PDB file of C-alpha atoms in Angstrom:
ATOM      1  CA  MET A  11     -11.160 -63.231  19.988  1.00  0.00           C
ATOM      2  CA  ASP A  12     -11.956 -66.736  18.741  1.00  0.00           C
ATOM      3  CA  VAL A  13     -15.107 -67.649  20.686  1.00  0.00           C
ATOM      4  CA  LEU A  14     -14.802 -71.360  19.857  1.00  0.00           C
ATOM      5  CA  ARG A  15     -11.413 -71.468  21.548  1.00  0.00           C
ATOM      6  CA  THR A  16     -12.603 -69.781  24.733  1.00  0.00           C
ATOM      7  CA  ARG A  17     -14.771 -72.827  25.608  1.00  0.00           C
ATOM      8  CA  PRO A  18     -13.001 -75.572  23.642  1.00  0.00           C
ATOM      9  CA  HIS A  19     -14.886 -78.520  25.114  1.00  0.00           C
ATOM     10  CA  LEU A  20     -18.303 -76.882  24.976  1.00  0.00           C
ATOM     11  CA  PHE A  21     -17.845 -75.940  21.312  1.00  0.00           C
ATOM     12  CA  LEU A  22     -15.866 -78.999  20.196  1.00  0.00           C
ATOM     13  CA  GLY A  23     -18.506 -80.062  17.650  1.00  0.00           C
ATOM     14  CA  SER A  24     -18.591 -76.590  16.106  1.00  0.00           C
ATOM     15  CA  ARG A  25     -14.795 -76.496  16.111  1.00  0.00           C
ATOM     16  CA  LEU A  26     -14.583 -79.787  14.214  1.00  0.00           C
ATOM     17  CA  LYS A  27     -17.221 -78.622  11.735  1.00  0.00           C
ATOM     18  CA  ARG A  28     -15.291 -75.386  11.155  1.00  0.00           C
ATOM     19  CA  LEU A  29     -12.067 -77.285  10.580  1.00  0.00           C
ATOM     20  CA  GLY A  30     -13.789 -79.665   8.153  1.00  0.00           C
ATOM     21  CA  GLU A  31     -15.310 -76.798   6.175  1.00  0.00           C
ATOM     22  CA  ARG A  32     -11.960 -75.050   6.044  1.00  0.00           C
ATOM     23  CA  MET A  33     -10.144 -78.098   4.708  1.00  0.00           C
ATOM     24  CA  GLN A  34     -12.886 -78.856   2.192  1.00  0.00           C
ATOM     25  CA  ALA A  35     -12.650 -75.289   0.891  1.00  0.00           C
ATOM     26  CA  ASP A  36      -8.932 -75.825   0.299  1.00  0.00           C
ATOM     27  CA  VAL A  37      -9.573 -79.149  -1.455  1.00  0.00           C
ATOM     28  CA  MET A  38     -12.111 -77.346  -3.666  1.00  0.00           C
ATOM     29  CA  VAL A  39      -9.308 -75.088  -4.911  1.00  0.00           C
ATOM     30  CA  LEU A  40      -7.426 -78.179  -6.099  1.00  0.00           C
ATOM     31  CA  ILE A  41     -10.547 -79.663  -7.684  1.00  0.00           C
ATOM     32  CA  GLU A  42     -11.152 -76.454  -9.611  1.00  0.00           C
ATOM     33  CA  ARG A  43      -7.545 -76.395 -10.797  1.00  0.00           C
ATOM     34  CA  ALA A  44      -8.032 -79.909 -12.157  1.00  0.00           C
ATOM     35  CA  GLY A  45     -11.303 -78.852 -13.820  1.00  0.00           C
ATOM     36  CA  LEU A  46     -13.348 -81.624 -12.208  1.00  0.00           C
ATOM     37  CA  PRO A  47     -17.179 -81.377 -11.798  1.00  0.00           C
ATOM     38  CA  VAL A  48     -17.313 -82.573  -8.203  1.00  0.00           C
ATOM     39  CA  GLN A  49     -17.528 -81.240  -4.644  1.00  0.00           C
ATOM     40  CA  PRO A  50     -15.176 -82.364  -1.824  1.00  0.00           C
ATOM     41  CA  GLY A  51     -18.090 -83.647   0.255  1.00  0.00           C
ATOM     42  CA  GLN A  52     -19.136 -85.970  -2.583  1.00  0.00           C
ATOM     43  CA  TYR A  53     -15.862 -87.877  -2.637  1.00  0.00           C
ATOM     44  CA  PRO A  54     -16.765 -90.435   0.087  1.00  0.00           C
ATOM     45  CA  ILE A  55     -19.782 -91.686  -1.876  1.00  0.00           C
ATOM     46  CA  LEU A  56     -17.852 -91.765  -5.150  1.00  0.00           C
ATOM     47  CA  ALA A  57     -15.005 -93.611  -3.445  1.00  0.00           C
ATOM     48  CA  ALA A  58     -17.435 -96.135  -1.927  1.00  0.00           C
ATOM     49  CA  LEU A  59     -19.044 -96.878  -5.291  1.00  0.00           C
ATOM     50  CA  ASP A  60     -15.607 -97.108  -6.897  1.00  0.00           C
ATOM     51  CA  ALA A  61     -14.276 -99.533  -4.275  1.00  0.00           C
ATOM     52  CA  LEU A  62     -17.384-101.631  -3.627  1.00  0.00           C
ATOM     53  CA  GLY A  63     -19.340-101.458  -6.878  1.00  0.00           C
ATOM     54  CA  PRO A  64     -23.101-100.888  -7.081  1.00  0.00           C
ATOM     55  CA  LEU A  65     -24.690-100.167  -3.704  1.00  0.00           C
ATOM     56  CA  SER A  66     -28.095 -99.307  -2.324  1.00  0.00           C
ATOM     57  CA  VAL A  67     -28.626 -96.166  -0.274  1.00  0.00           C
ATOM     58  CA  GLY A  68     -28.449 -98.370   2.807  1.00  0.00           C
ATOM     59  CA  GLY A  69     -25.159 -99.817   1.586  1.00  0.00           C
ATOM     60  CA  LEU A  70     -23.772 -96.310   1.139  1.00  0.00           C
ATOM     61  CA  VAL A  71     -24.894 -95.391   4.647  1.00  0.00           C
ATOM     62  CA  GLU A  72     -23.011 -98.385   6.007  1.00  0.00           C
ATOM     63  CA  ALA A  73     -19.924 -97.729   3.877  1.00  0.00           C
ATOM     64  CA  THR A  74     -19.605 -94.013   4.679  1.00  0.00           C
ATOM     65  CA  GLY A  75     -21.155 -93.661   8.131  1.00  0.00           C
ATOM     66  CA  VAL A  76     -23.267 -90.745   6.862  1.00  0.00           C
ATOM     67  CA  SER A  77     -26.938 -90.587   7.859  1.00  0.00           C
ATOM     68  CA  GLN A  78     -29.533 -91.875   5.405  1.00  0.00           C
ATOM     69  CA  PRO A  79     -31.028 -88.399   4.754  1.00  0.00           C
ATOM     70  CA  GLY A  80     -27.521 -87.086   4.117  1.00  0.00           C
ATOM     71  CA  VAL A  81     -26.713 -89.896   1.680  1.00  0.00           C
ATOM     72  CA  THR A  82     -30.067 -89.485  -0.086  1.00  0.00           C
ATOM     73  CA  ARG A  83     -29.446 -85.747  -0.633  1.00  0.00           C
ATOM     74  CA  ALA A  84     -25.894 -86.356  -1.803  1.00  0.00           C
ATOM     75  CA  VAL A  85     -26.934 -89.097  -4.216  1.00  0.00           C
ATOM     76  CA  ALA A  86     -29.627 -86.862  -5.729  1.00  0.00           C
ATOM     77  CA  LYS A  87     -27.014 -84.196  -6.459  1.00  0.00           C
ATOM     78  CA  LEU A  88     -24.599 -86.748  -7.908  1.00  0.00           C
ATOM     79  CA  VAL A  89     -27.297 -88.159 -10.187  1.00  0.00           C
ATOM     80  CA  GLU A  90     -28.198 -84.629 -11.273  1.00  0.00           C
ATOM     81  CA  ALA A  91     -24.528 -83.952 -12.038  1.00  0.00           C
ATOM     82  CA  GLY A  92     -24.308 -87.122 -14.109  1.00  0.00           C
ATOM     83  CA  LEU A  93     -21.710 -88.777 -11.882  1.00  0.00           C
ATOM     84  CA  VAL A  94     -23.972 -91.545 -10.520  1.00  0.00           C
ATOM     85  CA  GLU A  95     -26.697 -93.562 -12.224  1.00  0.00           C
ATOM     86  CA  ASN A  96     -29.034 -96.451 -11.465  1.00  0.00           C
ATOM     87  CA  GLY A  97     -27.236 -99.743 -11.034  1.00  0.00           C
ATOM     88  CA  PRO A  98     -28.241-103.254 -12.113  1.00  0.00           C
ATOM     89  CA  ALA A  99     -31.683-104.399 -11.027  1.00  0.00           C
ATOM     90  CA  ALA A 100     -31.747-105.852  -7.543  1.00  0.00           C
ATOM     91  CA  THR A 101     -33.592-109.041  -6.593  1.00  0.00           C
ATOM     92  CA  ASP A 102     -35.815-106.914  -4.384  1.00  0.00           C
ATOM     93  CA  ARG A 103     -37.192-104.312  -6.786  1.00  0.00           C
ATOM     94  CA  ARG A 104     -37.968-102.023  -3.881  1.00  0.00           C
ATOM     95  CA  ARG A 105     -34.239-101.612  -3.282  1.00  0.00           C
ATOM     96  CA  ARG A 106     -32.621 -99.226  -5.726  1.00  0.00           C
ATOM     97  CA  THR A 107     -28.928 -99.724  -6.474  1.00  0.00           C
ATOM     98  CA  LEU A 108     -26.556 -97.022  -7.640  1.00  0.00           C
ATOM     99  CA  GLN A 109     -23.280 -97.066  -9.532  1.00  0.00           C
ATOM    100  CA  LEU A 110     -20.757 -94.688 -11.065  1.00  0.00           C
ATOM    101  CA  SER A 111     -21.643 -93.396 -14.513  1.00  0.00           C
ATOM    102  CA  ALA A 112     -19.002 -93.240 -17.249  1.00  0.00           C
ATOM    103  CA  LEU A 113     -18.370 -89.630 -16.230  1.00  0.00           C
ATOM    104  CA  GLY A 114     -18.159 -90.670 -12.585  1.00  0.00           C
ATOM    105  CA  VAL A 115     -15.577 -93.337 -13.398  1.00  0.00           C
ATOM    106  CA  ASP A 116     -13.478 -90.739 -15.227  1.00  0.00           C
ATOM    107  CA  VAL A 117     -13.783 -88.189 -12.406  1.00  0.00           C
ATOM    108  CA  VAL A 118     -12.698 -90.739  -9.803  1.00  0.00           C
ATOM    109  CA  ALA A 119      -9.781 -91.882 -11.969  1.00  0.00           C
ATOM    110  CA  ARG A 120      -8.543 -88.311 -12.455  1.00  0.00           C
ATOM    111  CA  SER A 121      -9.108 -87.470  -8.805  1.00  0.00           C
ATOM    112  CA  ARG A 122      -7.045 -90.497  -7.814  1.00  0.00           C
ATOM    113  CA  THR A 123      -4.039 -89.075  -9.677  1.00  0.00           C
ATOM    114  CA  GLU A 124      -4.585 -85.291  -9.697  1.00  0.00           C
ATOM    115  CA  VAL A 125      -6.190 -84.517  -6.320  1.00  0.00           C
ATOM    116  CA  TRP A 126      -6.204 -87.293  -3.732  1.00  0.00           C
ATOM    117  CA  PRO A 127      -2.434 -87.991  -3.473  1.00  0.00           C
ATOM    118  CA  ALA A 128      -1.609 -84.327  -2.963  1.00  0.00           C
ATOM    119  CA  VAL A 129      -4.306 -83.894  -0.326  1.00  0.00           C
ATOM    120  CA  GLU A 130      -3.306 -87.068   1.526  1.00  0.00           C
ATOM    121  CA  ALA A 131       0.389 -86.119   1.538  1.00  0.00           C
ATOM    122  CA  SER A 132      -0.355 -82.613   2.788  1.00  0.00           C
ATOM    123  CA  VAL A 133      -2.681 -83.744   5.573  1.00  0.00           C
ATOM    124  CA  MET A 134      -0.211 -86.424   6.667  1.00  0.00           C
ATOM    125  CA  ALA A 135       2.522 -83.778   6.894  1.00  0.00           C
ATOM    126  CA  LEU A 136       0.140 -81.438   8.729  1.00  0.00           C
ATOM    127  CA  CYS A 137      -0.605 -84.110  11.345  1.00  0.00           C
ATOM    128  CA  ALA A 138       2.886 -85.625  11.608  1.00  0.00           C
ATOM    129  CA  THR A 139       4.056 -83.364  14.424  1.00  0.00           C
ATOM    130  CA  LEU A 140       0.878 -83.460  16.501  1.00  0.00           C
ATOM    131  CA  ASP A 141       1.174 -84.669  20.052  1.00  0.00           C
ATOM    132  CA  GLY A 142      -0.758 -84.220  23.282  1.00  0.00           C
ATOM    133  CA  PRO A 143      -4.435 -83.597  24.136  1.00  0.00           C
ATOM    134  CA  LEU A 144      -6.999 -83.318  21.340  1.00  0.00           C
ATOM    135  CA  VAL A 145      -7.764 -79.629  21.960  1.00  0.00           C
ATOM    136  CA  ALA A 146      -4.056 -78.771  21.787  1.00  0.00           C
ATOM    137  CA  GLN A 147      -3.805 -80.723  18.541  1.00  0.00           C
ATOM    138  CA  LEU A 148      -6.737 -78.796  17.082  1.00  0.00           C
ATOM    139  CA  ASP A 149      -5.004 -75.553  18.050  1.00  0.00           C
ATOM    140  CA  ALA A 150      -1.854 -76.727  16.282  1.00  0.00           C
ATOM    141  CA  VAL A 151      -3.735 -77.734  13.119  1.00  0.00           C
ATOM    142  CA  GLU A 152      -5.559 -74.418  12.907  1.00  0.00           C
ATOM    143  CA  ARG A 153      -2.366 -72.427  13.522  1.00  0.00           C
ATOM    144  CA  SER A 154      -0.623 -74.400  10.781  1.00  0.00           C
ATOM    145  CA  LEU A 155      -3.491 -73.755   8.361  1.00  0.00           C
ATOM    146  CA  ASP A 156      -3.355 -70.053   9.247  1.00  0.00           C
ATOM    147  CA  VAL A 157       0.270 -70.065   8.144  1.00  0.00           C
ATOM    148  CA  GLN A 158      -0.184 -72.211   5.024  1.00  0.00           C
ATOM    149  CA  PRO A 159      -3.613 -73.269   3.697  1.00  0.00           C
ATOM    150  CA  LEU A 160      -3.962 -76.866   2.573  1.00  0.00           C
ATOM    151  CA  HIS A 161      -4.047 -76.033  -1.138  1.00  0.00           C
ATOM    152  CA  ARG A 162      -0.738 -74.142  -0.801  1.00  0.00           C
ATOM    153  CA  ARG A 163       0.840 -77.183   0.823  1.00  0.00           C
ATOM    154  CA  THR A 164       0.009 -79.294  -2.225  1.00  0.00           C
ATOM    155  CA  ALA A 165       1.587 -76.906  -4.750  1.00  0.00           C
ATOM    156  CA  ALA A 166       4.909 -78.726  -4.904  1.00  0.00           C
ATOM    157  CA  ALA A 167       3.531 -82.255  -4.549  1.00  0.00           C
ATOM    158  CA  GLY A 168       5.197 -84.653  -6.945  1.00  0.00           C
ATOM    159  CA  SER A 169       7.877 -82.151  -8.041  1.00  0.00           C
ATOM    160  CA  GLY A 170      10.762 -82.969  -5.732  1.00  0.00           C
ATOM    161  CA  PRO A 171      11.450 -81.479  -2.301  1.00  0.00           C
ATOM    162  CA  GLY A 172       8.661 -79.040  -1.521  1.00  0.00           C
ATOM    163  CA  VAL A 173       8.666 -75.868   0.527  1.00  0.00           C
ATOM    164  CA  GLU A 174       7.058 -76.170   3.954  1.00  0.00           C
ATOM    165  CA  ILE A 175       5.872 -72.985   5.641  1.00  0.00           C
ATOM    166  CA  LEU A 176       6.425 -72.972   9.395  1.00  0.00           C
ATOM    167  CA  PRO A 177       5.151 -70.684  12.192  1.00  0.00           C
ATOM    168  CA  PHE A 178       7.275 -68.667  14.593  1.00  0.00           C
ATOM    169  CA  THR A 179       8.526 -70.372  17.730  1.00  0.00           C
ATOM    170  CA  SER A 180      11.047 -69.089  20.246  1.00  0.00           C
ATOM    171  CA  ASP A 181      13.656 -71.607  19.133  1.00  0.00           C
ATOM    172  CA  ARG A 182      13.396 -70.312  15.546  1.00  0.00           C
ATOM    173  CA  ALA A 183      14.322 -66.752  16.578  1.00  0.00           C
ATOM    174  CA  LYS A 184      17.965 -67.568  15.841  1.00  0.00           C
ATOM    175  CA  ASP A 185      17.083 -68.596  12.265  1.00  0.00           C
ATOM    176  CA  PHE A 186      15.238 -65.297  11.821  1.00  0.00           C
ATOM    177  CA  HIS A 187      18.331 -63.434  12.997  1.00  0.00           C
ATOM    178  CA  ASP A 188      20.972 -65.417  11.116  1.00  0.00           C
ATOM    179  CA  ILE A 189      19.223 -65.622   7.738  1.00  0.00           C
ATOM    180  CA  ASN A 190      18.620 -61.876   7.675  1.00  0.00           C
ATOM    181  CA  VAL A 191      22.075 -60.923   8.916  1.00  0.00           C
ATOM    182  CA  GLN A 192      23.571 -63.017   6.124  1.00  0.00           C
ATOM    183  CA  TRP A 193      21.813 -61.265   3.241  1.00  0.00           C
ATOM    184  CA  ILE A 194      21.908 -57.773   4.739  1.00  0.00           C
ATOM    185  CA  GLU A 195      25.640 -57.866   5.435  1.00  0.00           C
ATOM    186  CA  ALA A 196      26.301 -59.352   1.986  1.00  0.00           C
ATOM    187  CA  MET A 197      24.783 -56.261   0.316  1.00  0.00           C
ATOM    188  CA  PHE A 198      24.576 -53.468   2.886  1.00  0.00           C
ATOM    189  CA  ALA A 199      25.601 -52.485   6.386  1.00  0.00           C
ATOM    190  CA  LEU A 200      23.503 -53.727   9.290  1.00  0.00           C
ATOM    191  CA  GLU A 201      21.603 -50.728  10.712  1.00  0.00           C
ATOM    192  CA  ALA A 202      20.384 -50.054  14.250  1.00  0.00           C
ATOM    193  CA  THR A 203      16.791 -50.661  13.109  1.00  0.00           C
ATOM    194  CA  ASP A 204      17.827 -54.070  11.805  1.00  0.00           C
ATOM    195  CA  ARG A 205      19.531 -55.057  15.035  1.00  0.00           C
ATOM    196  CA  ASP A 206      16.595 -53.967  17.172  1.00  0.00           C
ATOM    197  CA  VAL A 207      14.132 -56.164  15.272  1.00  0.00           C
ATOM    198  CA  LEU A 208      16.423 -59.127  14.650  1.00  0.00           C
ATOM    199  CA  GLU A 209      17.578 -59.371  18.250  1.00  0.00           C
ATOM    200  CA  ASN A 210      14.101 -58.878  19.756  1.00  0.00           C
ATOM    201  CA  PRO A 211      11.605 -60.490  17.334  1.00  0.00           C
ATOM    202  CA  GLU A 212       9.058 -61.517  19.952  1.00  0.00           C
ATOM    203  CA  ALA A 213       8.945 -58.068  21.562  1.00  0.00           C
ATOM    204  CA  ARG A 214       9.127 -56.032  18.349  1.00  0.00           C
ATOM    205  CA  ILE A 215       6.915 -58.160  16.103  1.00  0.00           C
ATOM    206  CA  ILE A 216       4.990 -61.040  17.682  1.00  0.00           C
ATOM    207  CA  SER A 217       3.760 -59.338  20.862  1.00  0.00           C
ATOM    208  CA  ARG A 218       2.642 -56.269  18.906  1.00  0.00           C
ATOM    209  CA  GLY A 219       0.256 -58.187  16.649  1.00  0.00           C
ATOM    210  CA  GLY A 220       2.583 -59.132  13.806  1.00  0.00           C
ATOM    211  CA  ASP A 221       3.926 -62.493  12.748  1.00  0.00           C
ATOM    212  CA  ILE A 222       7.032 -64.228  11.414  1.00  0.00           C
ATOM    213  CA  LEU A 223       6.977 -67.167   9.006  1.00  0.00           C
ATOM    214  CA  PHE A 224       9.711 -69.585   8.001  1.00  0.00           C
ATOM    215  CA  ALA A 225      10.332 -71.740   4.940  1.00  0.00           C
ATOM    216  CA  GLY A 226      11.838 -75.201   5.216  1.00  0.00           C
ATOM    217  CA  VAL A 227      13.073 -77.599   2.545  1.00  0.00           C
ATOM    218  CA  ALA A 228      13.626 -81.301   3.172  1.00  0.00           C
ATOM    219  CA  GLY A 229      17.317 -82.011   3.636  1.00  0.00           C
ATOM    220  CA  LEU A 230      18.181 -78.331   4.030  1.00  0.00           C
ATOM    221  CA  GLY A 231      16.197 -77.326   7.112  1.00  0.00           C
ATOM    222  CA  ILE A 232      14.960 -73.756   7.545  1.00  0.00           C
ATOM    223  CA  VAL A 233      16.157 -71.738   4.572  1.00  0.00           C
ATOM    224  CA  GLY A 234      13.976 -68.619   4.534  1.00  0.00           C
ATOM    225  CA  THR A 235      12.001 -66.229   6.677  1.00  0.00           C
ATOM    226  CA  CYS A 236       9.793 -63.148   6.427  1.00  0.00           C
ATOM    227  CA  ALA A 237       7.967 -60.940   8.914  1.00  0.00           C
ATOM    228  CA  LEU A 238       4.800 -58.880   9.094  1.00  0.00           C
ATOM    229  CA  GLN A 239       5.434 -55.970  11.447  1.00  0.00           C
ATOM    230  CA  LYS A 240       2.363 -54.083  12.631  1.00  0.00           C
ATOM    231  CA  THR A 241       2.922 -50.349  12.247  1.00  0.00           C
ATOM    232  CA  GLY A 242      -0.613 -49.032  12.786  1.00  0.00           C
ATOM    233  CA  ASP A 243      -4.269 -50.020  12.937  1.00  0.00           C
ATOM    234  CA  ASP A 244      -4.710 -52.712  10.232  1.00  0.00           C
ATOM    235  CA  GLN A 245      -1.362 -51.594   8.757  1.00  0.00           C
ATOM    236  CA  PHE A 246       1.641 -53.905   8.306  1.00  0.00           C
ATOM    237  CA  GLU A 247       5.126 -53.715   6.881  1.00  0.00           C
ATOM    238  CA  LEU A 248       6.396 -56.799   5.081  1.00  0.00           C
ATOM    239  CA  THR A 249       9.966 -56.882   6.293  1.00  0.00           C
ATOM    240  CA  LYS A 250      13.069 -58.982   6.888  1.00  0.00           C
ATOM    241  CA  MET A 251      12.511 -61.387   4.010  1.00  0.00           C
ATOM    242  CA  GLY A 252      15.566 -63.496   3.322  1.00  0.00           C
ATOM    243  CA  VAL A 253      16.402 -66.848   1.719  1.00  0.00           C
ATOM    244  CA  LEU A 254      19.698 -68.708   2.023  1.00  0.00           C
ATOM    245  CA  GLU A 255      21.733 -69.135  -1.151  1.00  0.00           C
ATOM    246  CA  ALA A 256      21.770 -72.899  -0.548  1.00  0.00           C
ATOM    247  CA  ALA A 257      18.026 -72.992  -1.263  1.00  0.00           C
ATOM    248  CA  ARG A 258      18.135 -71.352  -4.674  1.00  0.00           C
ATOM    249  CA  GLY A 259      16.240 -73.314  -7.302  1.00  0.00           C
ATOM    250  CA  HIS A 260      13.485 -74.453  -4.930  1.00  0.00           C
ATOM    251  CA  LYS A 261      11.303 -71.349  -5.475  1.00  0.00           C
ATOM    252  CA  VAL A 262      11.416 -70.685  -1.764  1.00  0.00           C
ATOM    253  CA  GLY A 263      11.014 -66.922  -2.108  1.00  0.00           C
ATOM    254  CA  GLU A 264       7.773 -67.139  -4.063  1.00  0.00           C
ATOM    255  CA  ALA A 265       6.253 -69.772  -1.763  1.00  0.00           C
ATOM    256  CA  LEU A 266       7.250 -67.764   1.308  1.00  0.00           C
ATOM    257  CA  LEU A 267       5.937 -64.478  -0.053  1.00  0.00           C
ATOM    258  CA  GLN A 268       2.621 -66.067  -1.039  1.00  0.00           C
ATOM    259  CA  ALA A 269       2.277 -67.498   2.466  1.00  0.00           C
ATOM    260  CA  VAL A 270       2.974 -64.095   3.996  1.00  0.00           C
ATOM    261  CA  LEU A 271       0.276 -62.524   1.809  1.00  0.00           C
ATOM    262  CA  ASP A 272      -2.177 -65.200   2.977  1.00  0.00           C
ATOM    263  CA  ARG A 273      -1.194 -64.482   6.572  1.00  0.00           C
ATOM    264  CA  ALA A 274      -1.669 -60.733   6.086  1.00  0.00           C
ATOM    265  CA  ARG A 275      -5.226 -61.429   4.969  1.00  0.00           C
ATOM    266  CA  GLY A 276      -5.709 -63.577   8.047  1.00  0.00           C
ATOM    267  CA  LEU A 277      -4.564 -60.634  10.179  1.00  0.00           C
ATOM    268  CA  ASN A 278      -7.127 -58.401   8.408  1.00  0.00           C
ATOM    269  CA  ALA A 279      -4.462 -56.078   7.019  1.00  0.00           C
ATOM    270  CA  ARG A 280      -5.832 -53.098   5.114  1.00  0.00           C
ATOM    271  CA  VAL A 281      -2.459 -51.621   4.245  1.00  0.00           C
ATOM    272  CA  LEU A 282       0.543 -53.812   3.377  1.00  0.00           C
ATOM    273  CA  TYR A 283       3.784 -52.184   2.270  1.00  0.00           C
ATOM    274  CA  LEU A 284       7.517 -52.834   2.085  1.00  0.00           C
ATOM    275  CA  LEU A 285      10.745 -50.873   1.948  1.00  0.00           C
ATOM    276  CA  THR A 286      13.769 -52.018  -0.039  1.00  0.00           C
ATOM    277  CA  SER A 287      16.643 -50.933  -2.259  1.00  0.00           C
ATOM    278  CA  ARG A 288      16.845 -50.933  -6.037  1.00  0.00           C
ATOM    279  CA  ARG A 289      19.956 -53.073  -5.618  1.00  0.00           C
ATOM    280  CA  CYS A 290      17.624 -55.956  -4.684  1.00  0.00           C
ATOM    281  CA  GLU A 291      16.518 -56.428  -8.294  1.00  0.00           C
ATOM    282  CA  ALA A 292      15.453 -60.082  -8.025  1.00  0.00           C
ATOM    283  CA  ALA A 293      13.381 -59.392  -4.905  1.00  0.00           C
ATOM    284  CA  ILE A 294      11.689 -56.373  -6.507  1.00  0.00           C
ATOM    285  CA  HIS A 295      10.784 -58.471  -9.541  1.00  0.00           C
ATOM    286  CA  LEU A 296       9.190 -61.080  -7.244  1.00  0.00           C
ATOM    287  CA  TYR A 297       7.299 -58.399  -5.318  1.00  0.00           C
ATOM    288  CA  GLU A 298       5.934 -56.982  -8.559  1.00  0.00           C
ATOM    289  CA  LYS A 299       4.961 -60.455  -9.773  1.00  0.00           C
ATOM    290  CA  LEU A 300       2.863 -61.065  -6.644  1.00  0.00           C
ATOM    291  CA  GLY A 301       1.060 -57.736  -6.637  1.00  0.00           C
ATOM    292  CA  PHE A 302       3.223 -55.011  -5.092  1.00  0.00           C
ATOM    293  CA  ARG A 303       3.353 -51.622  -6.810  1.00  0.00           C
ATOM    294  CA  HIS A 304       5.795 -48.741  -6.363  1.00  0.00           C
ATOM    295  CA  ASP A 305       4.232 -46.110  -4.116  1.00  0.00           C
ATOM    296  CA  ARG A 306       5.446 -42.526  -3.589  1.00  0.00           C
ATOM    297  CA  ASP A 307       3.264 -41.947  -0.528  1.00  0.00           C
ATOM    298  CA  ILE A 308       4.728 -44.986   1.248  1.00  0.00           C
ATOM    299  CA  MET A 309       8.216 -43.708   0.476  1.00  0.00           C
ATOM    300  CA  GLU A 310       7.435 -40.281   1.938  1.00  0.00           C
ATOM    301  CA  ARG A 311       5.838 -41.738   5.074  1.00  0.00           C
ATOM    302  CA  PHE A 312       8.223 -44.592   5.892  1.00  0.00           C
ATOM    303  CA  GLY A 313      11.289 -44.466   3.629  1.00  0.00           C
ATOM    304  CA  ALA A 314      13.505 -42.711   6.163  1.00  0.00           C
ATOM    305  CA  ARG A 315      13.416 -45.772   8.405  1.00  0.00           C
ATOM    306  CA  TYR A 316      16.422 -47.284   6.583  1.00  0.00           C
ATOM    307  CA  ASP A 317      19.457 -45.532   5.088  1.00  0.00           C
ATOM    308  CA  ARG A 318      19.471 -48.083   2.259  1.00  0.00           C
ATOM    309  CA  CYS A 319      15.830 -47.547   1.325  1.00  0.00           C
ATOM    310  CA  ASP A 320      15.183 -45.998  -2.095  1.00  0.00           C
ATOM    311  CA  VAL A 321      12.192 -48.168  -3.104  1.00  0.00           C
ATOM    312  CA  ALA A 322       8.793 -48.301  -1.408  1.00  0.00           C
ATOM    313  CA  MET A 323       5.907 -50.518  -2.512  1.00  0.00           C
ATOM    314  CA  ARG A 324       2.322 -51.225  -1.498  1.00  0.00           C
ATOM    315  CA  HIS A 325       0.309 -54.315  -2.353  1.00  0.00           C
ATOM    316  CA  ARG A 326      -2.580 -53.659  -4.711  1.00  0.00           C
ATOM    317  CA  ASP A 327      -5.033 -55.790  -2.670  1.00  0.00           C
ATOM    318  CA  PHE A 328      -4.472 -54.005   0.661  1.00  0.00           C
TER     319      PHE A 328
END
C-alpha cells in the first residue's frame, strides 16, 4: 500500500517531494555517465549564474525562488567543489557577489549539451499525455516512471527514433495478443497455455500481481511487449516477450527487457525466471547479455509448462 496515495490531498507536499527526489536521482545517473562533478539540485544556481552573470545571495534567491538559507548552503557546497567563486567587488562591500569559476563554466557548457537536452526531452514526453486533475496527473507520472525511469528514457536521445516504454491498458490487450501470436506461430504451434494468457491478460497477469509492458517507436506504433507473470510469493516468470520484425534495428528488445527488469525490481521480485526454446537463439543471447543464466532447477520445476520448452533461465540478481 502506498500511504501517500491513500490521502492524496493531505500528503500532497510529501508526494511532490518524493517525485522530485525520484527524478533527481534519475538525472544523477546521467550526470555520472557524463563524468560531471555536480549534483542535480545545484543546477538552478549554476544556470542562474550562467544566464545572469555575477549575483549576490539575494539575487540568487530572487532568480531561483529558493529560500536564503537554502541558497547559502548550496553556494557553500558549490564554492567547496570549485564550481563557484567570488565575483567582482560590489559597490556595497557588505554584499558579496558570486560567479561561475572556470570549472563551473565548463560544467555548465557540458551539461547544456550532454545532460539538459535529454532530460528536457524526456520530461516533455512524460508530461505530453497528462490531462485532468492534478492528483490524477501525479498518479500517471509515477506509473510512467515505474515502467521506465527517467534515465532510461534518455538513452536514445539524439540517436533517431527512440524506444518508448508504455504501461498496460485494456485497449493494448490486442497488441499483446497479436504481437505474441505472430512470433509464436512463425516458429512453433500455439499451445493452450499461450491462448489462455494471451486471450485473458488482465485476469491471468494484471489482476494476479503481475504486469505487462509495451515498446513503441515513433512512426511504427507499438512494436513489442513483454509480461511479468506472478507464479508465487515474490516469484515471477518473464514471459510472452515479442517484437515485430518491422522494428528490427531499433534495439527494441534490449530496451524492453531492461524495462521489464526494472519493473521486476519495483515489484520486489526475489525470483525471476523464463522458459524458452534453443531455437530462439537471438533471444537467448539477449537474455544472457542482461543477466539471465541457464538453470536446471527452474527447468525441473517449470519446464513442463510448454511443449516447446527446452531452455530455462534465472536472472542472477533475483
